[in-house]
């Protein structure tokens, strides 16, 4: 025997050979959860300390397994719970320890108290309580089964009575349905005969309708075909008439424009030549045609000294001083020669600013051409005054656009093309334009 709190002794070696009955276990956990609130944290086993501040219901819900395990593995804790039970249930605890169980006591409560207090023979009390609980549960189950069986027998009798009543009613209804079905069959045969006659009439009318539709469709197709042919001829005639009118207008406008521009070029060239040669307003005298060297007049050596080198910026000034001169600039060829490190947008702005000043100084027509393939997005650009800015179309290079501009000019007009591309220079020279290097324009703009 082992000495216990309160002078009582507990037998050693008594253990359960089977798990606690579920009802007994729930009652043990409930009693332990109620008793847990009267202990300090230090008096509780380590697994139960986290549940010390829980309410009894929450302890039972969340710490049930932990409390059952602690009762089994921590004798000191179980003895504290036993002392608590002696205070809460003194009569039942004393009766269990003395072995004089009251006849009216609940077997589950007796087994739970005996499991905690563990007096001599507590294993038998727990086993007896479990058997008593199972027997009571079996009796309740048997009573419920008897009641359920009686209820089912009553429902079966009612169902059989209802089935007999329903069967008689169904037989009566079936007989009425059969009679009605006979009447309906006769009516159906009559209706089927009527339907067959109606279908035959419908087929005949459909055949007539299809024939009429076919004839109408044939006539409509012929009429539409004739109408299309007439509309096509009318459209061709209108197109030919409009094309003739447009060709006549364009031919006249282009020819007039080219002729007027050439005439202005010749007139301005004649006036410029007159100013250059400083011709007097008087008529030419025959004596002036006699060859001689007059004192103070320009000698051939002086004329030779007026010639300029190809890289002299003054050469560009002389070319742009010609009447109706047109300066065509290969934009990116010039900017990538002069300032290639700048972004394309700043290259364009710098070149166009210089060309605007040059156009204002010389009065020449200035066109700057850029390659449209270099653009990642549409350019928002306001061309400066006096400078025409053009970008090549998709699939076309700036070189092709420059050659088209040169070919568009009338023969005899002075056209100056600025490009370092040899292919461009040769092409425009063959078309009658005067090519100059990009460096020459950059030097001229740098002098401004």
GROMACS .gro file of C-alpha atoms in nm:
model
  448
    1UNK     CA    1   0.000   0.000   0.000
    2UNK     CA    2   0.115   0.361  -0.071
    3UNK     CA    3   0.043   0.644   0.180
    4UNK     CA    4  -0.201   0.908   0.041
    5UNK     CA    5  -0.317   1.256   0.132
    6UNK     CA    6  -0.566   1.246   0.423
    7UNK     CA    7  -0.420   0.930   0.578
    8UNK     CA    8  -0.589   0.698   0.325
    9UNK     CA    9  -0.406   0.425   0.139
   10UNK     CA   10  -0.430   0.313  -0.223
   11UNK     CA   11  -0.364  -0.043  -0.333
   12UNK     CA   12  -0.074  -0.097  -0.569
   13UNK     CA   13  -0.080  -0.296  -0.886
   14UNK     CA   14  -0.452  -0.251  -0.967
   15UNK     CA   15  -0.484  -0.152  -1.334
   16UNK     CA   16  -0.757  -0.163  -1.595
   17UNK     CA   17  -0.725  -0.438  -1.853
   18UNK     CA   18  -0.943  -0.245  -2.098
   19UNK     CA   19  -1.003   0.121  -2.190
   20UNK     CA   20  -1.241   0.326  -1.979
   21UNK     CA   21  -1.599   0.312  -2.105
   22UNK     CA   22  -1.668   0.624  -2.307
   23UNK     CA   23  -1.932   0.762  -2.069
   24UNK     CA   24  -1.706   0.708  -1.770
   25UNK     CA   25  -1.418   0.876  -1.952
   26UNK     CA   26  -1.631   1.182  -2.039
   27UNK     CA   27  -1.746   1.208  -1.674
   28UNK     CA   28  -1.383   1.182  -1.549
   29UNK     CA   29  -1.275   1.459  -1.790
   30UNK     CA   30  -1.568   1.681  -1.682
   31UNK     CA   31  -1.487   1.638  -1.310
   32UNK     CA   32  -1.118   1.706  -1.377
   33UNK     CA   33  -1.200   2.017  -1.585
   34UNK     CA   34  -1.413   2.157  -1.299
   35UNK     CA   35  -1.140   2.085  -1.045
   36UNK     CA   36  -0.867   2.241  -1.262
   37UNK     CA   37  -0.987   2.595  -1.188
   38UNK     CA   38  -0.890   2.564  -0.817
   39UNK     CA   39  -0.522   2.484  -0.886
   40UNK     CA   40  -0.232   2.720  -0.939
   41UNK     CA   41  -0.026   2.695  -1.255
   42UNK     CA   42   0.264   2.542  -1.061
   43UNK     CA   43   0.037   2.260  -0.933
   44UNK     CA   44  -0.061   2.158  -1.286
   45UNK     CA   45   0.137   1.919  -1.507
   46UNK     CA   46   0.325   2.092  -1.791
   47UNK     CA   47   0.081   1.976  -2.066
   48UNK     CA   48  -0.216   2.135  -1.881
   49UNK     CA   49  -0.067   2.472  -1.789
   50UNK     CA   50  -0.166   2.633  -2.117
   51UNK     CA   51  -0.533   2.552  -2.039
   52UNK     CA   52  -0.531   2.693  -1.684
   53UNK     CA   53  -0.718   3.014  -1.781
   54UNK     CA   54  -0.978   2.834  -1.996
   55UNK     CA   55  -1.338   2.797  -1.883
   56UNK     CA   56  -1.444   2.445  -1.774
   57UNK     CA   57  -1.631   2.387  -2.101
   58UNK     CA   58  -1.332   2.495  -2.312
   59UNK     CA   59  -1.101   2.277  -2.098
   60UNK     CA   60  -1.324   1.977  -2.165
   61UNK     CA   61  -1.333   2.060  -2.540
   62UNK     CA   62  -0.964   2.133  -2.602
   63UNK     CA   63  -0.778   1.959  -2.313
   64UNK     CA   64  -0.981   1.638  -2.267
   65UNK     CA   65  -0.711   1.402  -2.393
   66UNK     CA   66  -0.438   1.591  -2.206
   67UNK     CA   67  -0.630   1.572  -1.875
   68UNK     CA   68  -0.701   1.200  -1.916
   69UNK     CA   69  -0.332   1.134  -1.992
   70UNK     CA   70  -0.217   1.344  -1.694
   71UNK     CA   71  -0.451   1.157  -1.454
   72UNK     CA   72  -0.292   0.831  -1.565
   73UNK     CA   73   0.071   0.945  -1.577
   74UNK     CA   74   0.088   1.203  -1.290
   75UNK     CA   75  -0.017   1.049  -0.954
   76UNK     CA   76   0.039   1.377  -0.768
   77UNK     CA   77  -0.198   1.558  -1.002
   78UNK     CA   78  -0.456   1.279  -0.969
   79UNK     CA   79  -0.434   1.302  -0.588
   80UNK     CA   80  -0.498   1.680  -0.605
   81UNK     CA   81  -0.803   1.613  -0.823
   82UNK     CA   82  -0.915   1.345  -0.574
   83UNK     CA   83  -0.890   1.593  -0.285
   84UNK     CA   84  -1.099   1.836  -0.489
   85UNK     CA   85  -1.364   1.565  -0.549
   86UNK     CA   86  -1.382   1.491  -0.176
   87UNK     CA   87  -1.469   1.858  -0.126
   88UNK     CA   88  -1.720   1.881  -0.411
   89UNK     CA   89  -1.880   1.533  -0.376
   90UNK     CA   90  -1.816   1.439  -0.013
   91UNK     CA   91  -2.099   1.185   0.031
   92UNK     CA   92  -2.031   0.996  -0.294
   93UNK     CA   93  -1.653   1.004  -0.238
   94UNK     CA   94  -1.689   0.870   0.118
   95UNK     CA   95  -1.930   0.596   0.003
   96UNK     CA   96  -1.691   0.488  -0.276
   97UNK     CA   97  -1.392   0.475  -0.040
   98UNK     CA   98  -1.589   0.285   0.224
   99UNK     CA   99  -1.732   0.041  -0.030
  100UNK     CA  100  -2.094   0.117   0.069
  101UNK     CA  101  -2.240   0.245  -0.255
  102UNK     CA  102  -2.585   0.407  -0.245
  103UNK     CA  103  -2.841   0.215  -0.451
  104UNK     CA  104  -2.968   0.531  -0.626
  105UNK     CA  105  -2.621   0.651  -0.735
  106UNK     CA  106  -2.548   0.683  -1.106
  107UNK     CA  107  -2.306   0.400  -1.206
  108UNK     CA  108  -2.117   0.641  -1.433
  109UNK     CA  109  -2.057   0.889  -1.145
  110UNK     CA  110  -1.952   0.603  -0.916
  111UNK     CA  111  -1.704   0.471  -1.176
  112UNK     CA  112  -1.561   0.820  -1.244
  113UNK     CA  113  -1.509   0.896  -0.873
  114UNK     CA  114  -1.360   0.548  -0.816
  115UNK     CA  115  -1.118   0.598  -1.109
  116UNK     CA  116  -0.990   0.924  -0.956
  117UNK     CA  117  -0.988   0.819  -0.589
  118UNK     CA  118  -0.877   0.463  -0.664
  119UNK     CA  119  -0.982   0.291  -0.340
  120UNK     CA  120  -0.939  -0.082  -0.299
  121UNK     CA  121  -1.132  -0.265  -0.572
  122UNK     CA  122  -1.171   0.048  -0.789
  123UNK     CA  123  -1.102  -0.154  -1.104
  124UNK     CA  124  -1.405  -0.371  -1.033
  125UNK     CA  125  -1.616  -0.062  -0.967
  126UNK     CA  126  -1.512   0.091  -1.301
  127UNK     CA  127  -1.571  -0.237  -1.487
  128UNK     CA  128  -1.908  -0.285  -1.315
  129UNK     CA  129  -2.009   0.069  -1.396
  130UNK     CA  130  -1.908   0.018  -1.759
  131UNK     CA  131  -2.110  -0.304  -1.779
  132UNK     CA  132  -2.405  -0.135  -1.610
  133UNK     CA  133  -2.386   0.156  -1.853
  134UNK     CA  134  -2.367  -0.081  -2.148
  135UNK     CA  135  -2.659  -0.282  -2.012
  136UNK     CA  136  -2.863   0.035  -1.961
  137UNK     CA  137  -2.773   0.150  -2.308
  138UNK     CA  138  -2.870  -0.191  -2.449
  139UNK     CA  139  -3.202  -0.177  -2.263
  140UNK     CA  140  -3.270   0.171  -2.395
  141UNK     CA  141  -3.173   0.056  -2.743
  142UNK     CA  142  -3.406  -0.245  -2.709
  143UNK     CA  143  -3.692  -0.026  -2.595
  144UNK     CA  144  -3.631   0.213  -2.881
  145UNK     CA  145  -3.617  -0.081  -3.121
  146UNK     CA  146  -3.947  -0.211  -2.987
  147UNK     CA  147  -4.107   0.129  -3.025
  148UNK     CA  148  -3.962   0.163  -3.376
  149UNK     CA  149  -4.087  -0.188  -3.466
  150UNK     CA  150  -4.437  -0.105  -3.342
  151UNK     CA  151  -4.434   0.218  -3.537
  152UNK     CA  152  -4.318   0.039  -3.852
  153UNK     CA  153  -4.587  -0.229  -3.811
  154UNK     CA  154  -4.851   0.039  -3.778
  155UNK     CA  155  -4.716   0.221  -4.086
  156UNK     CA  156  -4.713  -0.112  -4.278
  157UNK     CA  157  -5.077  -0.178  -4.189
  158UNK     CA  158  -5.172   0.173  -4.297
  159UNK     CA  159  -4.975   0.131  -4.619
  160UNK     CA  160  -5.148  -0.199  -4.698
  161UNK     CA  161  -5.489  -0.045  -4.635
  162UNK     CA  162  -5.400   0.252  -4.854
  163UNK     CA  163  -5.264   0.016  -5.120
  164UNK     CA  164  -5.591  -0.181  -5.132
  165UNK     CA  165  -5.792   0.138  -5.153
  166UNK     CA  166  -5.561   0.276  -5.422
  167UNK     CA  167  -5.571  -0.047  -5.620
  168UNK     CA  168  -5.952  -0.042  -5.633
  169UNK     CA  169  -5.947   0.321  -5.735
  170UNK     CA  170  -5.685   0.253  -6.003
  171UNK     CA  171  -5.893  -0.034  -6.143
  172UNK     CA  172  -6.195   0.194  -6.171
  173UNK     CA  173  -5.986   0.467  -6.335
  174UNK     CA  174  -5.822   0.212  -6.567
  175UNK     CA  175  -6.159   0.093  -6.691
  176UNK     CA  176  -6.266   0.450  -6.758
  177UNK     CA  177  -5.937   0.521  -6.936
  178UNK     CA  178  -5.980   0.213  -7.156
  179UNK     CA  179  -6.325   0.327  -7.265
  180UNK     CA  180  -6.195   0.674  -7.333
  181UNK     CA  181  -5.899   0.525  -7.525
  182UNK     CA  182  -6.138   0.334  -7.751
  183UNK     CA  183  -6.321   0.656  -7.830
  184UNK     CA  184  -5.994   0.836  -7.893
  185UNK     CA  185  -5.868   0.560  -8.123
  186UNK     CA  186  -6.175   0.597  -8.340
  187UNK     CA  187  -6.131   0.971  -8.348
  188UNK     CA  188  -5.761   0.930  -8.423
  189UNK     CA  189  -5.828   0.705  -8.721
  190UNK     CA  190  -6.073   0.962  -8.854
  191UNK     CA  191  -5.825   1.244  -8.793
  192UNK     CA  192  -5.543   1.046  -8.962
  193UNK     CA  193  -5.757   1.006  -9.271
  194UNK     CA  194  -5.823   1.379  -9.273
  195UNK     CA  195  -5.452   1.449  -9.224
  196UNK     CA  196  -5.353   1.226  -9.513
  197UNK     CA  197  -5.594   1.405  -9.745
  198UNK     CA  198  -5.464   1.741  -9.617
  199UNK     CA  199  -5.101   1.633  -9.670
  200UNK     CA  200  -5.174   1.530 -10.024
  201UNK     CA  201  -5.332   1.870 -10.090
  202UNK     CA  202  -5.036   2.045  -9.927
  203UNK     CA  203  -4.790   1.850 -10.144
  204UNK     CA  204  -4.980   1.949 -10.455
  205UNK     CA  205  -4.987   2.316 -10.352
  206UNK     CA  206  -4.618   2.307 -10.263
  207UNK     CA  207  -4.532   2.167 -10.603
  208UNK     CA  208  -4.726   2.448 -10.769
  209UNK     CA  209  -4.560   2.704 -10.540
  210UNK     CA  210  -4.210   2.570 -10.617
  211UNK     CA  211  -4.280   2.586 -10.990
  212UNK     CA  212  -4.398   2.947 -10.955
  213UNK     CA  213  -4.094   3.037 -10.743
  214UNK     CA  214  -3.858   2.874 -10.992
  215UNK     CA  215  -4.007   3.070 -11.278
  216UNK     CA  216  -3.996   3.393 -11.078
  217UNK     CA  217  -3.634   3.327 -10.973
  218UNK     CA  218  -3.534   3.268 -11.334
  219UNK     CA  219  -3.695   3.593 -11.444
  220UNK     CA  220  -3.542   3.780 -11.149
  221UNK     CA  221  -3.195   3.640 -11.220
  222UNK     CA  222  -3.221   3.748 -11.585
  223UNK     CA  223  -3.338   4.096 -11.484
  224UNK     CA  224  -3.060   4.132 -11.221
  225UNK     CA  225  -2.798   4.011 -11.468
  226UNK     CA  226  -2.911   4.268 -11.723
  227UNK     CA  227  -2.922   4.538 -11.456
  228UNK     CA  228  -2.569   4.451 -11.343
  229UNK     CA  229  -2.445   4.458 -11.699
  230UNK     CA  230  -2.603   4.799 -11.756
  231UNK     CA  231  -2.468   4.932 -11.423
  232UNK     CA  232  -2.122   4.802 -11.509
  233UNK     CA  233  -2.132   4.973 -11.848
  234UNK     CA  234  -2.257   5.294 -11.686
  235UNK     CA  235  -1.982   5.278 -11.421
  236UNK     CA  236  -1.719   5.215 -11.689
  237UNK     CA  237  -1.846   5.510 -11.889
  238UNK     CA  238  -1.852   5.737 -11.582
  239UNK     CA  239  -1.505   5.616 -11.478
  240UNK     CA  240  -1.365   5.673 -11.825
  241UNK     CA  241  -1.525   6.019 -11.837
  242UNK     CA  242  -1.389   6.113 -11.494
  243UNK     CA  243  -1.047   5.973 -11.579
  244UNK     CA  244  -1.044   6.175 -11.899
  245UNK     CA  245  -1.144   6.491 -11.715
  246UNK     CA  246  -0.888   6.431 -11.439
  247UNK     CA  247  -0.613   6.353 -11.691
  248UNK     CA  248  -0.696   6.668 -11.883
  249UNK     CA  249  -0.696   6.879 -11.565
  250UNK     CA  250  -0.376   6.724 -11.432
  251UNK     CA  251  -0.206   6.741 -11.770
  252UNK     CA  252  -0.292   7.107 -11.806
  253UNK     CA  253  -0.203   7.194 -11.446
  254UNK     CA  254   0.129   7.005 -11.446
  255UNK     CA  255   0.224   7.131 -11.790
  256UNK     CA  256   0.125   7.488 -11.701
  257UNK     CA  257   0.312   7.467 -11.373
  258UNK     CA  258   0.629   7.330 -11.532
  259UNK     CA  259   0.610   7.580 -11.817
  260UNK     CA  260   0.547   7.872 -11.581
  261UNK     CA  261   0.831   7.764 -11.350
  262UNK     CA  262   1.067   7.727 -11.647
  263UNK     CA  263   0.960   8.065 -11.779
  264UNK     CA  264   1.022   8.225 -11.439
  265UNK     CA  265   1.359   8.052 -11.426
  266UNK     CA  266   1.456   8.185 -11.771
  267UNK     CA  267   1.336   8.537 -11.689
  268UNK     CA  268   1.512   8.541 -11.353
  269UNK     CA  269   1.825   8.396 -11.514
  270UNK     CA  270   1.816   8.666 -11.779
  271UNK     CA  271   1.773   8.936 -11.515
  272UNK     CA  272   2.044   8.783 -11.299
  273UNK     CA  273   2.275   8.759 -11.599
  274UNK     CA  274   2.207   9.119 -11.679
  275UNK     CA  275   2.288   9.222 -11.323
  276UNK     CA  276   2.592   8.995 -11.312
  277UNK     CA  277   2.728   9.138 -11.637
  278UNK     CA  278   2.620   9.489 -11.540
  279UNK     CA  279   2.476   9.546 -11.884
  280UNK     CA  280   2.384   9.906 -11.952
  281UNK     CA  281   2.023   9.980 -12.035
  282UNK     CA  282   2.122  10.114 -12.376
  283UNK     CA  283   2.110   9.908 -12.691
  284UNK     CA  284   2.416   9.723 -12.816
  285UNK     CA  285   2.635   9.913 -13.060
  286UNK     CA  286   2.808   9.748 -13.353
  287UNK     CA  287   3.140   9.896 -13.258
  288UNK     CA  288   3.131   9.721 -12.930
  289UNK     CA  289   3.163   9.388 -13.105
  290UNK     CA  290   3.511   9.461 -13.223
  291UNK     CA  291   3.772   9.264 -13.030
  292UNK     CA  292   4.002   9.481 -12.826
  293UNK     CA  293   4.133   9.527 -12.475
  294UNK     CA  294   4.015   9.845 -12.317
  295UNK     CA  295   4.197  10.001 -12.023
  296UNK     CA  296   4.062   9.899 -11.680
  297UNK     CA  297   3.855   9.607 -11.806
  298UNK     CA  298   3.868   9.252 -11.653
  299UNK     CA  299   4.142   9.029 -11.800
  300UNK     CA  300   4.113   8.647 -11.850
  301UNK     CA  301   4.340   8.602 -11.547
  302UNK     CA  302   4.092   8.792 -11.336
  303UNK     CA  303   3.810   8.561 -11.455
  304UNK     CA  304   4.020   8.257 -11.366
  305UNK     CA  305   4.071   8.390 -11.015
  306UNK     CA  306   3.692   8.399 -10.962
  307UNK     CA  307   3.665   8.018 -10.987
  308UNK     CA  308   3.598   7.848 -10.649
  309UNK     CA  309   3.714   7.512 -10.513
  310UNK     CA  310   3.465   7.226 -10.460
  311UNK     CA  311   3.500   7.248 -10.078
  312UNK     CA  312   3.463   7.627 -10.058
  313UNK     CA  313   3.133   7.729  -9.885
  314UNK     CA  314   3.117   8.030 -10.121
  315UNK     CA  315   3.047   7.782 -10.403
  316UNK     CA  316   2.715   7.695 -10.239
  317UNK     CA  317   2.630   8.066 -10.213
  318UNK     CA  318   2.697   8.109 -10.585
  319UNK     CA  319   2.479   7.810 -10.672
  320UNK     CA  320   2.192   7.931 -10.453
  321UNK     CA  321   2.222   8.281 -10.604
  322UNK     CA  322   2.109   8.140 -10.940
  323UNK     CA  323   1.751   8.233 -11.034
  324UNK     CA  324   1.480   7.998 -10.900
  325UNK     CA  325   1.740   7.773 -10.739
  326UNK     CA  326   1.609   7.467 -10.553
  327UNK     CA  327   1.821   7.315 -10.272
  328UNK     CA  328   1.741   6.947 -10.195
  329UNK     CA  329   1.912   6.812  -9.879
  330UNK     CA  330   1.962   6.444  -9.788
  331UNK     CA  331   1.880   6.504  -9.417
  332UNK     CA  332   2.024   6.206  -9.229
  333UNK     CA  333   2.327   6.196  -9.462
  334UNK     CA  334   2.416   6.549  -9.351
  335UNK     CA  335   2.333   6.506  -8.977
  336UNK     CA  336   2.518   6.175  -8.943
  337UNK     CA  337   2.819   6.337  -9.110
  338UNK     CA  338   2.814   6.649  -8.891
  339UNK     CA  339   2.676   6.542  -8.548
  340UNK     CA  340   2.611   6.163  -8.538
  341UNK     CA  341   2.620   6.137  -8.156
  342UNK     CA  342   2.294   6.333  -8.111
  343UNK     CA  343   1.952   6.159  -8.102
  344UNK     CA  344   1.766   6.163  -8.435
  345UNK     CA  345   1.512   6.418  -8.312
  346UNK     CA  346   1.785   6.665  -8.209
  347UNK     CA  347   1.973   6.599  -8.536
  348UNK     CA  348   1.662   6.697  -8.737
  349UNK     CA  349   1.595   7.009  -8.529
  350UNK     CA  350   1.955   7.132  -8.556
  351UNK     CA  351   1.971   7.080  -8.933
  352UNK     CA  352   1.630   7.238  -8.998
  353UNK     CA  353   1.723   7.542  -8.788
  354UNK     CA  354   2.033   7.599  -8.999
  355UNK     CA  355   1.842   7.548  -9.327
  356UNK     CA  356   1.579   7.803  -9.218
  357UNK     CA  357   1.851   8.066  -9.179
  358UNK     CA  358   2.006   7.971  -9.514
  359UNK     CA  359   1.668   7.998  -9.690
  360UNK     CA  360   1.607   8.340  -9.538
  361UNK     CA  361   1.952   8.462  -9.652
  362UNK     CA  362   1.946   8.329 -10.010
  363UNK     CA  363   1.573   8.323 -10.095
  364UNK     CA  364   1.617   7.980 -10.256
  365UNK     CA  365   1.360   7.703 -10.234
  366UNK     CA  366   1.480   7.448  -9.972
  367UNK     CA  367   1.355   7.089  -9.938
  368UNK     CA  368   1.493   6.855  -9.667
  369UNK     CA  369   1.431   6.482  -9.714
  370UNK     CA  370   1.451   6.226  -9.429
  371UNK     CA  371   1.432   5.848  -9.447
  372UNK     CA  372   1.095   5.733  -9.307
  373UNK     CA  373   1.238   5.387  -9.219
  374UNK     CA  374   1.439   5.552  -8.939
  375UNK     CA  375   1.119   5.648  -8.754
  376UNK     CA  376   0.987   5.440  -8.461
  377UNK     CA  377   0.667   5.650  -8.439
  378UNK     CA  378   0.499   5.941  -8.629
  379UNK     CA  379   0.698   6.266  -8.601
  380UNK     CA  380   0.526   6.571  -8.449
  381UNK     CA  381   0.727   6.842  -8.626
  382UNK     CA  382   0.644   7.198  -8.727
  383UNK     CA  383   0.867   7.270  -9.032
  384UNK     CA  384   1.051   7.605  -9.006
  385UNK     CA  385   0.955   7.887  -9.238
  386UNK     CA  386   1.101   7.858  -9.584
  387UNK     CA  387   1.193   7.485  -9.550
  388UNK     CA  388   0.988   7.198  -9.691
  389UNK     CA  389   1.029   6.876  -9.483
  390UNK     CA  390   0.951   6.538  -9.643
  391UNK     CA  391   0.975   6.178  -9.514
  392UNK     CA  392   0.995   5.880  -9.748
  393UNK     CA  393   0.694   5.644  -9.756
  394UNK     CA  394   0.710   5.286  -9.617
  395UNK     CA  395   0.909   5.067  -9.855
  396UNK     CA  396   1.081   5.373 -10.010
  397UNK     CA  397   1.421   5.523  -9.922
  398UNK     CA  398   1.515   5.888  -9.899
  399UNK     CA  399   1.750   5.840 -10.200
  400UNK     CA  400   1.456   5.734 -10.420
  401UNK     CA  401   1.250   6.032 -10.299
  402UNK     CA  402   1.537   6.273 -10.383
  403UNK     CA  403   1.566   6.134 -10.737
  404UNK     CA  404   1.189   6.172 -10.783
  405UNK     CA  405   1.210   6.536 -10.669
  406UNK     CA  406   1.488   6.605 -10.922
  407UNK     CA  407   1.298   6.436 -11.206
  408UNK     CA  408   0.989   6.642 -11.121
  409UNK     CA  409   1.174   6.970 -11.197
  410UNK     CA  410   1.160   7.111 -11.552
  411UNK     CA  411   1.481   7.098 -11.760
  412UNK     CA  412   1.685   7.416 -11.716
  413UNK     CA  413   1.595   7.494 -11.354
  414UNK     CA  414   1.901   7.500 -11.123
  415UNK     CA  415   1.865   7.216 -10.869
  416UNK     CA  416   2.136   7.161 -10.606
  417UNK     CA  417   2.140   6.826 -10.419
  418UNK     CA  418   2.341   6.794 -10.092
  419UNK     CA  419   2.451   6.434 -10.022
  420UNK     CA  420   2.773   6.245  -9.955
  421UNK     CA  421   2.625   5.930 -10.111
  422UNK     CA  422   2.805   5.871 -10.442
  423UNK     CA  423   2.510   5.677 -10.587
  424UNK     CA  424   2.274   5.965 -10.511
  425UNK     CA  425   2.520   6.221 -10.652
  426UNK     CA  426   2.564   6.027 -10.978
  427UNK     CA  427   2.191   5.973 -11.015
  428UNK     CA  428   2.090   6.337 -10.970
  429UNK     CA  429   2.377   6.455 -11.190
  430UNK     CA  430   2.245   6.235 -11.472
  431UNK     CA  431   1.903   6.397 -11.421
  432UNK     CA  432   2.051   6.750 -11.462
  433UNK     CA  433   2.099   6.852 -11.096
  434UNK     CA  434   2.420   6.982 -10.935
  435UNK     CA  435   2.544   6.751 -10.650
  436UNK     CA  436   2.753   6.894 -10.366
  437UNK     CA  437   2.907   6.721 -10.064
  438UNK     CA  438   2.744   6.723  -9.718
  439UNK     CA  439   3.060   6.874  -9.570
  440UNK     CA  440   3.014   7.184  -9.791
  441UNK     CA  441   2.667   7.252  -9.646
  442UNK     CA  442   2.792   7.191  -9.290
  443UNK     CA  443   3.074   7.443  -9.341
  444UNK     CA  444   2.830   7.695  -9.489
  445UNK     CA  445   2.591   7.651  -9.194
  446UNK     CA  446   2.881   7.677  -8.949
  447UNK     CA  447   2.980   8.010  -9.099
  448UNK     CA  448   2.635   8.159  -9.032
   0.00000   0.00000   0.00000
